[in-house]
Coordinates of C-alpha atoms in Angstrom, one line a residue:
Chain X
X1 CA 91.0 -21.9 -68.1
X2 CA 89.9 -25.0 -65.9
X3 CA 91.6 -27.7 -67.3
X4 CA 88.3 -30.4 -68.2
X5 CA 89.4 -33.5 -69.4
X6 CA 86.7 -34.4 -72.6
X7 CA 89.0 -37.9 -72.8
X8 CA 90.5 -40.1 -70.5
X9 CA 92.0 -43.4 -70.5
X10 CA 92.6 -45.5 -67.6
X11 CA 95.1 -48.2 -68.5
X12 CA 93.9 -49.4 -72.0
X13 CA 94.6 -52.3 -74.0
X14 CA 93.7 -53.7 -76.8
X15 CA 94.1 -57.0 -78.0
X16 CA 93.4 -59.2 -81.4
X17 CA 93.2 -62.8 -80.6
X18 CA 96.9 -62.8 -79.5
X19 CA 98.6 -59.9 -80.2
X20 CA 98.9 -57.0 -78.2
X21 CA 98.0 -53.9 -80.1
X22 CA 98.0 -51.3 -77.4
X23 CA 99.6 -51.4 -73.8
X24 CA 98.1 -50.0 -70.7
X25 CA 97.6 -46.5 -71.8
X26 CA 97.2 -43.5 -69.6
X27 CA 96.5 -40.1 -71.0
X28 CA 93.7 -37.4 -71.4
X29 CA 92.7 -34.4 -73.5
X30 CA 91.4 -31.5 -72.2
X31 CA 88.8 -29.3 -73.1
X32 CA 90.1 -26.5 -76.2
X33 CA 93.1 -28.3 -75.9
X34 CA 94.6 -29.8 -79.1
X35 CA 96.1 -33.7 -79.1
X36 CA 98.8 -35.1 -81.4
X37 CA 99.2 -38.7 -81.6
X38 CA 102.4 -39.2 -82.7
X39 CA 103.4 -42.1 -84.2
X40 CA 104.9 -44.9 -87.3
X41 CA 102.5 -46.1 -88.7
X42 CA 101.4 -49.6 -86.8
X43 CA 101.9 -48.3 -83.1
X44 CA 98.6 -47.9 -83.0
X45 CA 97.2 -45.1 -83.0
X46 CA 94.2 -45.8 -85.0
X47 CA 93.5 -48.7 -83.2
X48 CA 93.1 -46.2 -80.3
X49 CA 91.5 -42.9 -81.7
X50 CA 88.9 -45.8 -82.3
X51 CA 88.1 -47.3 -79.4
X52 CA 87.5 -43.7 -78.0
X53 CA 85.0 -42.5 -80.9
X54 CA 83.4 -45.8 -79.4
X55 CA 83.6 -48.4 -82.5
X56 CA 85.5 -50.3 -81.3
X57 CA 86.4 -51.7 -77.5
X58 CA 89.3 -51.5 -75.4
X59 CA 89.9 -55.7 -73.9
X60 CA 91.9 -53.8 -70.6
X61 CA 90.5 -51.0 -68.3
X62 CA 88.1 -47.7 -69.1
X63 CA 88.2 -45.0 -72.1
X64 CA 85.6 -42.5 -70.5
X65 CA 84.2 -39.4 -72.9
X66 CA 82.8 -36.5 -70.6
X67 CA 83.2 -38.7 -68.3
X68 CA 81.0 -41.6 -70.0
X69 CA 81.6 -44.1 -70.2
X70 CA 82.5 -46.3 -74.2
X71 CA 81.0 -47.4 -75.7
X72 CA 77.8 -45.4 -74.4
X73 CA 75.5 -44.3 -77.5
X74 CA 74.4 -41.0 -76.2
X75 CA 78.3 -40.1 -76.7
X76 CA 78.4 -40.4 -80.6
X77 CA 76.3 -37.1 -80.8
X78 CA 79.2 -35.3 -79.1
X79 CA 82.2 -36.6 -80.9
X80 CA 82.9 -36.3 -84.9
X81 CA 85.4 -38.4 -86.2
X82 CA 87.4 -39.2 -89.4
X83 CA 88.6 -42.0 -90.8
X84 CA 92.2 -42.4 -92.5
X85 CA 89.7 -44.0 -95.1
X86 CA 87.6 -41.3 -96.8
X87 CA 84.2 -43.1 -96.4
X88 CA 81.8 -41.1 -98.7
X89 CA 79.8 -41.7 -101.0
X90 CA 80.8 -41.9 -104.8
X91 CA 77.6 -41.8 -106.8
X92 CA 76.8 -38.8 -104.7
X93 CA 77.3 -35.5 -105.0
X94 CA 79.2 -33.9 -101.8
X95 CA 75.6 -32.1 -101.6
X96 CA 74.1 -35.2 -101.2
X97 CA 76.9 -36.4 -99.0
X98 CA 76.6 -34.4 -96.7
X99 CA 72.8 -34.0 -96.2
X100 CA 72.9 -37.1 -95.5
X101 CA 75.1 -37.5 -92.8
X102 CA 74.0 -34.6 -91.6
X103 CA 69.8 -36.4 -91.1
X104 CA 72.1 -39.3 -89.0
X105 CA 73.0 -36.3 -86.3
X106 CA 69.2 -34.7 -86.5
X107 CA 70.6 -31.4 -88.4
X108 CA 67.4 -30.7 -90.8
X109 CA 66.2 -27.8 -93.1
X110 CA 67.7 -24.2 -92.4
X111 CA 70.3 -25.5 -90.3
X112 CA 71.1 -27.8 -92.3
X113 CA 72.3 -25.3 -95.1
X114 CA 73.8 -23.3 -93.1
X115 CA 76.1 -25.7 -91.5
X116 CA 76.8 -27.5 -95.0
X117 CA 77.0 -24.2 -96.4
X118 CA 79.7 -23.2 -93.2
X119 CA 81.7 -26.6 -93.7
X120 CA 81.9 -26.5 -97.0
X121 CA 83.7 -23.0 -96.4
X122 CA 86.7 -24.1 -94.1
X123 CA 88.2 -27.1 -96.4
X124 CA 87.9 -24.6 -99.6
X125 CA 85.6 -26.5 -101.4
X126 CA 82.3 -24.4 -101.9
X127 CA 82.3 -24.1 -105.5
X128 CA 82.1 -28.3 -105.9
X129 CA 79.4 -28.4 -103.4
X130 CA 77.4 -30.1 -107.1
X131 CA 80.1 -32.3 -108.1
X132 CA 79.8 -35.9 -107.6
X133 CA 82.6 -37.1 -105.6
X134 CA 83.9 -39.7 -108.0
X135 CA 85.1 -36.5 -109.9
X136 CA 87.5 -35.6 -106.8
X137 CA 91.0 -35.7 -106.5
X138 CA 92.2 -37.3 -103.1
X139 CA 93.0 -34.5 -101.8
X140 CA 89.2 -33.4 -102.3
X141 CA 88.2 -36.5 -100.7
X142 CA 90.1 -36.1 -98.2
X143 CA 88.9 -32.0 -97.3
X144 CA 85.4 -32.9 -97.9
X145 CA 85.7 -36.5 -95.5
X146 CA 87.0 -33.9 -92.5
X147 CA 84.2 -31.6 -93.5
X148 CA 81.7 -33.9 -92.7
X149 CA 83.0 -34.8 -89.2
X150 CA 82.4 -31.1 -88.7
X151 CA 79.7 -31.1 -90.2
X152 CA 77.1 -31.8 -86.1
X153 CA 79.3 -29.3 -84.2
X154 CA 81.6 -31.6 -82.4
X155 CA 82.5 -31.1 -78.8
X156 CA 85.2 -33.8 -79.3
X157 CA 86.9 -33.7 -83.1
X158 CA 88.7 -37.3 -83.6
X159 CA 90.6 -36.6 -86.9
X160 CA 92.8 -39.6 -88.3
X161 CA 95.7 -38.3 -90.6
X162 CA 93.5 -35.3 -90.8
X163 CA 95.7 -33.9 -93.8
X164 CA 97.7 -36.8 -95.8
X165 CA 97.5 -35.8 -99.0
X166 CA 96.7 -31.9 -98.7
X167 CA 98.9 -29.9 -99.8
X168 CA 100.3 -27.3 -97.7
X169 CA 98.7 -23.9 -98.9
X170 CA 95.5 -25.7 -97.6
X171 CA 96.9 -27.9 -95.2
X172 CA 98.1 -24.5 -93.5
X173 CA 94.1 -23.1 -93.5
X174 CA 93.2 -26.9 -92.0
X175 CA 95.6 -25.8 -88.6
X176 CA 94.4 -22.4 -88.4
X177 CA 91.1 -23.9 -88.2
X178 CA 91.8 -26.7 -85.9
X179 CA 92.8 -23.7 -83.5
X180 CA 89.7 -21.6 -84.0
X181 CA 87.9 -24.5 -83.3
X182 CA 89.2 -25.4 -80.0
X183 CA 89.4 -22.2 -79.1
X184 CA 85.5 -21.8 -79.2
X185 CA 86.0 -25.3 -76.4
X186 CA 86.2 -28.1 -79.2
X187 CA 88.9 -30.8 -77.6
X188 CA 90.3 -31.8 -80.9
X189 CA 92.1 -35.4 -81.2
X190 CA 94.7 -36.1 -84.4
X191 CA 96.9 -38.3 -85.2
X192 CA 100.3 -38.3 -87.1
X193 CA 103.1 -39.2 -88.7
X194 CA 104.4 -36.0 -90.1
X195 CA 106.7 -34.7 -87.2
X196 CA 106.2 -31.1 -88.3
X197 CA 102.5 -31.1 -87.7
X198 CA 103.7 -32.5 -84.1
X199 CA 105.0 -28.9 -83.3
X200 CA 101.8 -27.2 -84.1
X201 CA 100.0 -29.7 -81.2
X202 CA 99.2 -27.6 -78.1
X203 CA 100.3 -31.3 -76.7
X204 CA 102.2 -34.2 -77.8
X205 CA 101.2 -38.1 -77.1
X206 CA 104.1 -40.4 -78.7
X207 CA 103.1 -43.4 -79.2
X208 CA 105.4 -46.8 -79.8
X209 CA 104.7 -50.7 -79.8
X210 CA 101.5 -50.1 -78.4
X211 CA 102.7 -47.9 -75.8
X212 CA 102.6 -44.4 -74.8
X213 CA 106.0 -43.7 -74.6
X214 CA 106.1 -39.3 -73.9
X215 CA 103.5 -37.3 -73.5
X216 CA 104.0 -33.2 -73.4
X217 CA 104.2 -30.1 -75.1
X218 CA 106.3 -30.6 -77.9
X219 CA 108.2 -27.7 -76.1
X220 CA 108.8 -29.3 -73.1
X221 CA 109.1 -33.2 -74.9
X222 CA 112.5 -31.2 -76.8
X223 CA 113.5 -29.9 -73.9
X224 CA 113.8 -32.5 -72.4
X225 CA 115.4 -34.5 -74.6
X226 CA 117.9 -31.5 -75.5
X227 CA 116.8 -32.6 -79.0
X228 CA 115.8 -29.6 -81.4
X229 CA 113.6 -31.5 -83.4
X230 CA 110.3 -33.4 -82.9
X231 CA 111.9 -35.9 -84.6
X232 CA 114.8 -36.4 -82.3
X233 CA 112.6 -36.1 -79.0
X234 CA 111.0 -38.8 -80.7
X235 CA 113.6 -40.7 -81.4
X236 CA 115.5 -40.4 -77.5
X237 CA 112.1 -41.3 -76.5
X238 CA 112.1 -44.5 -78.9
X239 CA 115.6 -45.8 -76.9
X240 CA 117.3 -45.0 -79.8
X241 CA 120.4 -42.4 -79.5
X242 CA 120.0 -40.2 -81.8
Chain R
X1 CA 110.3 -64.7 -118.3
X2 CA 107.9 -61.3 -118.1
X3 CA 104.5 -63.8 -118.6
X4 CA 106.4 -66.3 -116.3
X5 CA 106.5 -63.8 -113.5
X6 CA 103.1 -62.7 -114.0
X7 CA 102.2 -66.7 -113.9
X8 CA 103.9 -67.2 -110.5
X9 CA 102.0 -63.6 -109.0
X10 CA 98.2 -65.7 -110.1
X11 CA 99.0 -69.4 -108.6
X12 CA 100.3 -66.9 -105.6
X13 CA 97.3 -65.0 -105.0
X14 CA 95.2 -68.1 -105.9
X15 CA 97.4 -69.8 -102.8
X16 CA 96.7 -66.6 -100.7
X17 CA 93.1 -66.7 -101.4
X18 CA 92.6 -70.5 -100.0
X19 CA 88.3 -69.9 -100.0
X20 CA 88.8 -69.1 -103.7
X21 CA 91.0 -71.5 -104.7
X22 CA 88.7 -74.3 -102.5
X23 CA 85.7 -73.0 -104.6
X24 CA 86.7 -73.5 -107.7
X25 CA 87.3 -76.5 -106.6
X26 CA 84.5 -77.8 -105.1
X27 CA 81.4 -75.5 -106.2
X28 CA 81.5 -77.4 -109.7
X29 CA 81.8 -80.6 -107.7
X30 CA 78.7 -79.9 -105.3
X31 CA 75.8 -78.6 -108.5
X32 CA 77.4 -81.2 -110.4
X33 CA 76.4 -84.0 -107.0
X34 CA 73.3 -82.1 -106.5
X35 CA 71.8 -82.3 -110.4
X36 CA 73.6 -85.7 -109.8
X37 CA 70.7 -86.5 -107.4
X38 CA 68.1 -84.8 -108.8
X39 CA 68.5 -85.6 -112.4
X40 CA 69.3 -89.5 -111.7
X41 CA 66.7 -90.3 -109.3
X42 CA 64.6 -93.7 -109.3
X43 CA 61.4 -92.6 -112.9
X44 CA 58.4 -91.2 -111.9
X45 CA 56.0 -92.9 -110.6
X46 CA 52.2 -90.9 -111.7
X47 CA 50.2 -90.7 -108.6
X48 CA 46.2 -91.8 -110.0
X49 CA 43.2 -91.8 -107.9
X50 CA 41.2 -94.0 -109.8
X51 CA 37.3 -94.1 -108.2
X52 CA 35.2 -96.5 -109.8
X53 CA 37.7 -98.6 -111.6
X54 CA 37.3 -102.4 -112.4
X55 CA 39.9 -103.9 -110.1
X56 CA 41.2 -105.4 -113.0
X57 CA 42.2 -102.5 -114.3
X58 CA 43.9 -100.7 -112.1
X59 CA 46.0 -104.2 -111.3
X60 CA 47.2 -102.7 -115.4
X61 CA 47.6 -99.1 -114.0
X62 CA 49.9 -100.9 -111.4
X63 CA 51.9 -103.1 -113.3
X64 CA 52.7 -100.6 -115.5
X65 CA 54.4 -98.5 -112.2
X66 CA 51.7 -95.9 -111.0
X67 CA 51.1 -96.0 -108.0
X68 CA 47.3 -96.4 -107.8
X69 CA 45.1 -95.1 -104.7
X70 CA 41.0 -96.2 -105.4
X71 CA 39.0 -93.1 -103.5
X72 CA 35.4 -91.9 -103.4
X73 CA 34.5 -89.4 -106.2
X74 CA 34.9 -86.4 -103.3
X75 CA 38.5 -87.6 -101.6
X76 CA 39.7 -87.4 -105.1
X77 CA 38.7 -84.1 -106.2
X78 CA 40.3 -83.1 -102.8
X79 CA 42.7 -85.1 -103.3
X80 CA 43.9 -83.3 -106.8
X81 CA 43.0 -80.4 -105.5
X82 CA 45.9 -80.9 -102.3
X83 CA 48.8 -82.5 -104.9
X84 CA 48.4 -86.2 -103.3
X85 CA 47.8 -87.6 -106.6
X86 CA 48.5 -86.2 -110.0
X87 CA 45.5 -87.6 -112.1
X88 CA 41.5 -89.3 -111.3
X89 CA 40.1 -91.9 -112.9
X90 CA 36.8 -92.9 -112.9
X91 CA 34.4 -95.2 -114.8
X92 CA 31.5 -93.6 -115.8
X93 CA 28.5 -95.5 -117.2
X94 CA 31.2 -98.1 -118.2
X95 CA 33.2 -94.5 -120.3
X96 CA 36.9 -94.0 -118.7
X97 CA 37.0 -90.2 -117.6
X98 CA 40.3 -88.7 -116.4
X99 CA 40.7 -85.5 -114.5
X100 CA 44.7 -83.8 -114.3
X101 CA 46.0 -81.7 -112.0
X102 CA 47.4 -80.2 -115.2
X103 CA 49.7 -77.9 -113.6
X104 CA 53.4 -79.6 -115.0
X105 CA 52.9 -80.6 -119.2
X106 CA 55.3 -83.3 -118.6
X107 CA 53.4 -84.9 -116.0
X108 CA 50.0 -84.5 -118.1
X109 CA 52.0 -86.0 -121.1
X110 CA 53.5 -89.2 -119.3
X111 CA 50.4 -90.5 -117.5
X112 CA 48.1 -90.1 -120.7
X113 CA 50.6 -92.4 -122.2
X114 CA 50.4 -94.6 -120.1
X115 CA 46.6 -94.9 -119.6
X116 CA 46.4 -95.8 -123.6
X117 CA 48.6 -98.1 -123.4
X118 CA 47.5 -99.7 -119.9
X119 CA 43.4 -99.1 -122.3
X120 CA 44.9 -100.7 -125.5
X121 CA 45.9 -104.7 -123.2
X122 CA 42.4 -104.4 -121.8
X123 CA 40.8 -104.3 -125.4
X124 CA 43.2 -105.3 -128.3
X125 CA 40.4 -106.6 -130.3
X126 CA 39.4 -103.2 -130.6
X127 CA 42.7 -102.1 -131.9
X128 CA 42.3 -98.4 -131.0
X129 CA 41.6 -97.8 -127.4
X130 CA 38.8 -96.2 -126.7
X131 CA 39.0 -92.1 -126.4
X132 CA 39.8 -90.5 -123.3
X133 CA 37.1 -88.1 -122.4
X134 CA 40.4 -85.6 -120.1
X135 CA 39.5 -82.5 -118.3
X136 CA 41.7 -80.4 -116.7
X137 CA 42.0 -79.1 -112.9
X138 CA 44.2 -76.6 -113.8
X139 CA 45.6 -75.9 -117.0
X140 CA 44.8 -77.6 -120.1
X141 CA 46.3 -78.8 -122.8
X142 CA 47.4 -75.9 -124.3
X143 CA 49.5 -75.4 -121.5
X144 CA 53.7 -74.3 -122.8
X145 CA 56.2 -75.6 -120.6
X146 CA 57.5 -71.8 -120.1
X147 CA 54.1 -71.5 -118.4
X148 CA 54.9 -74.5 -116.2
X149 CA 58.4 -72.5 -115.1
X150 CA 57.5 -68.9 -115.7
X151 CA 56.7 -68.6 -112.3
X152 CA 59.8 -70.0 -110.8
X153 CA 61.9 -67.8 -113.2
X154 CA 59.9 -64.6 -112.1
X155 CA 61.2 -65.8 -108.2
X156 CA 64.3 -66.6 -109.4
X157 CA 64.6 -63.8 -111.0
X158 CA 64.3 -61.1 -108.1
X159 CA 66.1 -63.2 -105.7
X160 CA 69.5 -63.8 -107.6
X161 CA 69.6 -59.8 -109.1
X162 CA 68.9 -58.6 -105.2
X163 CA 71.2 -60.8 -103.8
X164 CA 73.7 -59.4 -105.6
X165 CA 72.8 -56.2 -105.3
X166 CA 71.8 -55.8 -102.1
X167 CA 74.8 -58.2 -101.0
X168 CA 77.7 -56.4 -102.0
X169 CA 76.6 -52.5 -101.9
X170 CA 76.3 -53.7 -98.5
X171 CA 80.2 -55.2 -98.7
X172 CA 81.2 -52.1 -100.5
X173 CA 80.1 -50.1 -97.3
X174 CA 82.4 -52.4 -95.0
X175 CA 85.1 -51.9 -96.8
X176 CA 84.7 -48.4 -98.3
X177 CA 84.4 -47.0 -94.6
X178 CA 81.4 -45.7 -94.9
X179 CA 80.0 -48.1 -92.3
X180 CA 82.4 -47.9 -90.0
X181 CA 80.7 -43.7 -90.4
X182 CA 77.7 -44.8 -90.0
X183 CA 78.3 -46.3 -87.2
X184 CA 80.7 -43.5 -85.6
X185 CA 77.2 -41.2 -85.7
X186 CA 74.2 -42.1 -83.2
X187 CA 72.8 -44.4 -85.8
X188 CA 71.8 -47.7 -84.3
X189 CA 72.6 -50.8 -85.3
X190 CA 69.1 -51.9 -85.4
X191 CA 68.3 -48.8 -87.2
X192 CA 70.6 -49.1 -90.3
X193 CA 69.3 -53.2 -91.3
X194 CA 66.3 -51.5 -91.4
X195 CA 66.9 -48.8 -93.4
X196 CA 68.6 -51.5 -95.8
X197 CA 65.8 -53.5 -95.6
X198 CA 63.3 -50.1 -96.4
X199 CA 65.4 -48.3 -99.1
X200 CA 65.6 -52.0 -100.9
X201 CA 62.1 -52.8 -100.8
X202 CA 61.4 -49.7 -102.2
X203 CA 63.5 -50.7 -105.4
X204 CA 62.5 -54.0 -105.4
X205 CA 58.7 -53.4 -105.2
X206 CA 59.5 -51.0 -108.4
X207 CA 61.0 -54.6 -109.7
X208 CA 59.2 -57.2 -108.5
X209 CA 56.0 -55.4 -110.7
X210 CA 57.9 -54.5 -113.6
X211 CA 58.3 -58.6 -113.8
X212 CA 55.5 -59.5 -113.6
X213 CA 54.0 -57.2 -116.0
X214 CA 56.4 -57.8 -118.6
X215 CA 56.2 -62.3 -117.7
X216 CA 52.3 -61.6 -117.5
X217 CA 51.0 -59.4 -120.1
X218 CA 54.4 -59.2 -122.4
X219 CA 54.9 -62.7 -122.6
X220 CA 51.8 -64.1 -122.2
X221 CA 52.8 -66.1 -119.0
X222 CA 49.9 -68.5 -117.3
X223 CA 47.5 -66.4 -114.7
X224 CA 45.4 -68.2 -113.4
X225 CA 45.3 -65.9 -110.1
X226 CA 46.3 -62.6 -108.6
X227 CA 48.0 -60.5 -109.7
X228 CA 48.7 -58.8 -106.1
X229 CA 49.6 -61.5 -104.6
X230 CA 52.2 -62.3 -107.6
X231 CA 53.8 -59.2 -106.5
X232 CA 53.7 -59.9 -102.8
X233 CA 55.1 -62.6 -103.4
X234 CA 57.8 -62.1 -105.2
X235 CA 58.6 -59.0 -102.6
X236 CA 58.7 -60.9 -99.9
X237 CA 61.0 -63.2 -102.0
X238 CA 63.4 -59.9 -103.0
X239 CA 63.5 -58.6 -99.2
X240 CA 65.0 -62.8 -98.3
X241 CA 67.2 -62.3 -100.7
X242 CA 68.0 -58.8 -99.3
X243 CA 68.5 -59.6 -95.6
X244 CA 70.4 -62.9 -97.3
X245 CA 72.6 -60.8 -99.7
X246 CA 73.6 -58.0 -96.5
X247 CA 74.1 -60.5 -93.5
X248 CA 76.5 -62.6 -96.2
X249 CA 78.2 -59.9 -97.3
X250 CA 79.6 -59.2 -93.6
X251 CA 81.7 -63.2 -94.9
X252 CA 83.3 -61.9 -97.1
X253 CA 85.9 -59.8 -97.4
X254 CA 85.7 -58.2 -101.5
X255 CA 83.1 -58.2 -104.6
X256 CA 84.2 -61.9 -106.0
X257 CA 83.8 -63.5 -102.7
X258 CA 80.1 -62.3 -102.8
X259 CA 80.0 -63.6 -105.8
X260 CA 80.4 -67.4 -105.2
X261 CA 78.3 -67.2 -102.6
X262 CA 76.1 -67.9 -106.0
X263 CA 77.2 -71.5 -106.3
X264 CA 76.8 -72.1 -102.6
X265 CA 73.7 -69.8 -101.8
X266 CA 71.4 -69.2 -104.7
X267 CA 72.2 -72.2 -107.9
X268 CA 71.1 -75.4 -104.5
X269 CA 68.2 -73.5 -104.6
X270 CA 67.1 -73.8 -107.7
X271 CA 67.2 -77.1 -107.7
X272 CA 64.6 -76.9 -104.4
X273 CA 62.2 -74.4 -106.5
X274 CA 60.3 -76.8 -108.5
X275 CA 61.7 -76.3 -111.7
X276 CA 62.7 -80.1 -111.3
X277 CA 60.1 -82.4 -109.7
X278 CA 61.8 -83.9 -106.4
X279 CA 59.5 -86.7 -106.8
X280 CA 61.5 -88.5 -106.6
X281 CA 64.8 -87.6 -104.5
X282 CA 66.2 -88.8 -101.1
X283 CA 64.6 -87.5 -98.2
X284 CA 67.1 -85.4 -97.0
X285 CA 67.8 -83.8 -100.2
X286 CA 64.4 -82.8 -99.5
X287 CA 64.3 -81.7 -96.6
X288 CA 67.1 -79.2 -97.6
X289 CA 64.5 -77.3 -99.6
X290 CA 62.6 -77.2 -96.3
X291 CA 65.2 -73.8 -96.0
X292 CA 65.4 -72.6 -99.3
X293 CA 63.1 -69.4 -99.0
X294 CA 63.4 -69.7 -103.0
X295 CA 61.3 -73.5 -102.8
X296 CA 58.2 -71.1 -101.0
X297 CA 58.0 -68.3 -102.8
X298 CA 57.9 -70.4 -105.8
X299 CA 55.7 -73.4 -104.2
X300 CA 53.5 -69.4 -104.1
X301 CA 54.1 -68.3 -107.4
X302 CA 53.2 -71.5 -109.0
X303 CA 49.6 -71.4 -107.2
X304 CA 48.6 -68.4 -108.0
X305 CA 49.8 -68.3 -111.3
X306 CA 48.6 -71.6 -112.7
X307 CA 45.9 -73.0 -110.4
X308 CA 44.3 -69.6 -109.8
X309 CA 45.0 -70.0 -105.8
X310 CA 44.0 -67.6 -103.3
X311 CA 45.2 -66.4 -99.7
X312 CA 44.4 -69.9 -97.7
X313 CA 46.2 -71.8 -99.7
X314 CA 49.3 -69.2 -101.0
X315 CA 49.3 -68.2 -96.9
X316 CA 51.7 -70.7 -95.9
X317 CA 54.3 -69.3 -97.8
X318 CA 53.7 -66.1 -96.9
X319 CA 54.4 -66.7 -93.4
X320 CA 57.6 -68.6 -94.0
X321 CA 59.2 -66.1 -96.5
X322 CA 58.2 -63.6 -93.5
X323 CA 59.2 -65.3 -91.0
X324 CA 62.6 -66.4 -92.8
X325 CA 63.5 -62.5 -93.4
X326 CA 62.3 -60.5 -89.7
X327 CA 65.2 -63.9 -88.4
X328 CA 67.9 -63.0 -90.7
X329 CA 66.8 -59.7 -90.3
X330 CA 67.7 -60.6 -86.3
X331 CA 71.2 -62.4 -87.8
X332 CA 71.9 -59.3 -89.1
X333 CA 71.4 -56.5 -86.4
X334 CA 73.9 -59.2 -83.8
X335 CA 76.5 -59.4 -87.3
X336 CA 77.5 -55.9 -86.5
X337 CA 78.0 -56.2 -83.1
X338 CA 80.9 -57.2 -85.0
X339 CA 82.2 -54.2 -85.5
X340 CA 80.0 -51.9 -82.9
X341 CA 79.2 -53.7 -79.7
X342 CA 76.2 -51.4 -78.9

């Protein structure tokens, strides 16, 4: 398969006032790849994915999505973004939320209905479609939020901590879905601080203190450091001797 | 000890939210100060136009503290219509005729009182002053105070509630993360702003119609002009409240900070809305009233409801309200740049 770069970052830096949150990040995500950004909270993962999603702008370096320099309005319809907060309208039902976001992406009529059915099926919420979101549990909100990100069949899926608060059984089925999406050509960029999830990614970027300290497949990273687990590998790259 | 922990925590929270702290102290002082400016102004000086009045009487009126201007008959009528004077006194065949502007019952009363005094001085021998022949340009002697400030209240309440609701709702869009989600979609910034204006515009139209209908038909407030003008003005006023509310919400981090705009933005406008006569306050303070949307809305509402005026007289106020809304809408589109550059 041709290695097509969906996301490309060149020396990307981001500072807020005097604080440098990200330093010289260079990385890429290929088509059909699940790329995991692994790092502790506060490492700059969210800032990084926001710049790729086009809602934040790099203070230095360039972000390219499908070879277009971000932020660019035309690219928003090709990206599915799920933020760390659920970002749902609590007063509305799940269906009303889905309909609203679907129309923002230009879906209508039977196509909209069909997509809503499909994504609710993926996240296992089909029977709660007509329920008001405020009655949802934390995990259900997270799943609905994920469903919204999948609605418009984006070429690039950016998921910020997608499986927080979701039980292990469902988490496994969601990861299966990620695998399927990636096989059909979607590039998936997922952030996590859960090490066992990192193992399921095709490739990993380890990020710490605003710096990308290592990239590679989970296997390669483990081999390179002679570690048994991703966690040990992370500690190794972080300069901590395990 | 547990109570002490609670007390200390509350105090600490205050010191961390400097803005709330400042507001709790500064806002009451600002409002008290404004009230003192409005209410401590030198006493009201009736503005009277005279036609064919003996110079001696003119002088007596001046001695009583009135501002007297001598007109011919037509010019006096025009000045009264333009609200440059509060009353006309004319002598037809020696009999005094009084015509009051009439829209403010308290002014009416003060002018009549002053005239009675002057008339008594004029011929003390008669014991009883000659009966004045009084007519009203607007309203009548039966006009209640509520008829006078009712139109202002209609404007004020639609402004106040729309400001709060739209502000808080837009704030929640930001704090709840949905704004970020909107900005991650192909939606343009101006589409978000216009969407808000139209969405709330429909709600506001409904609200404005109900308030105006209730005040006029149920409360029986004086209504001399067209209901449609009242609706138009209320709607435009709410539009300024809506745009201002969403705009200011970007400077608030939570609901509490949104409410803090009430004493800073909403309450001062009441002082300039015409509820209180600004004839006596300092010029710079009156100038401040020129940037308050409520002052234009209230002025137009009174023109329509009390004075029965038509389009040509409210047009200026209507255009200003539209102008304010458009200006804030544009500012809103730019304020969203903070969240997404394009």
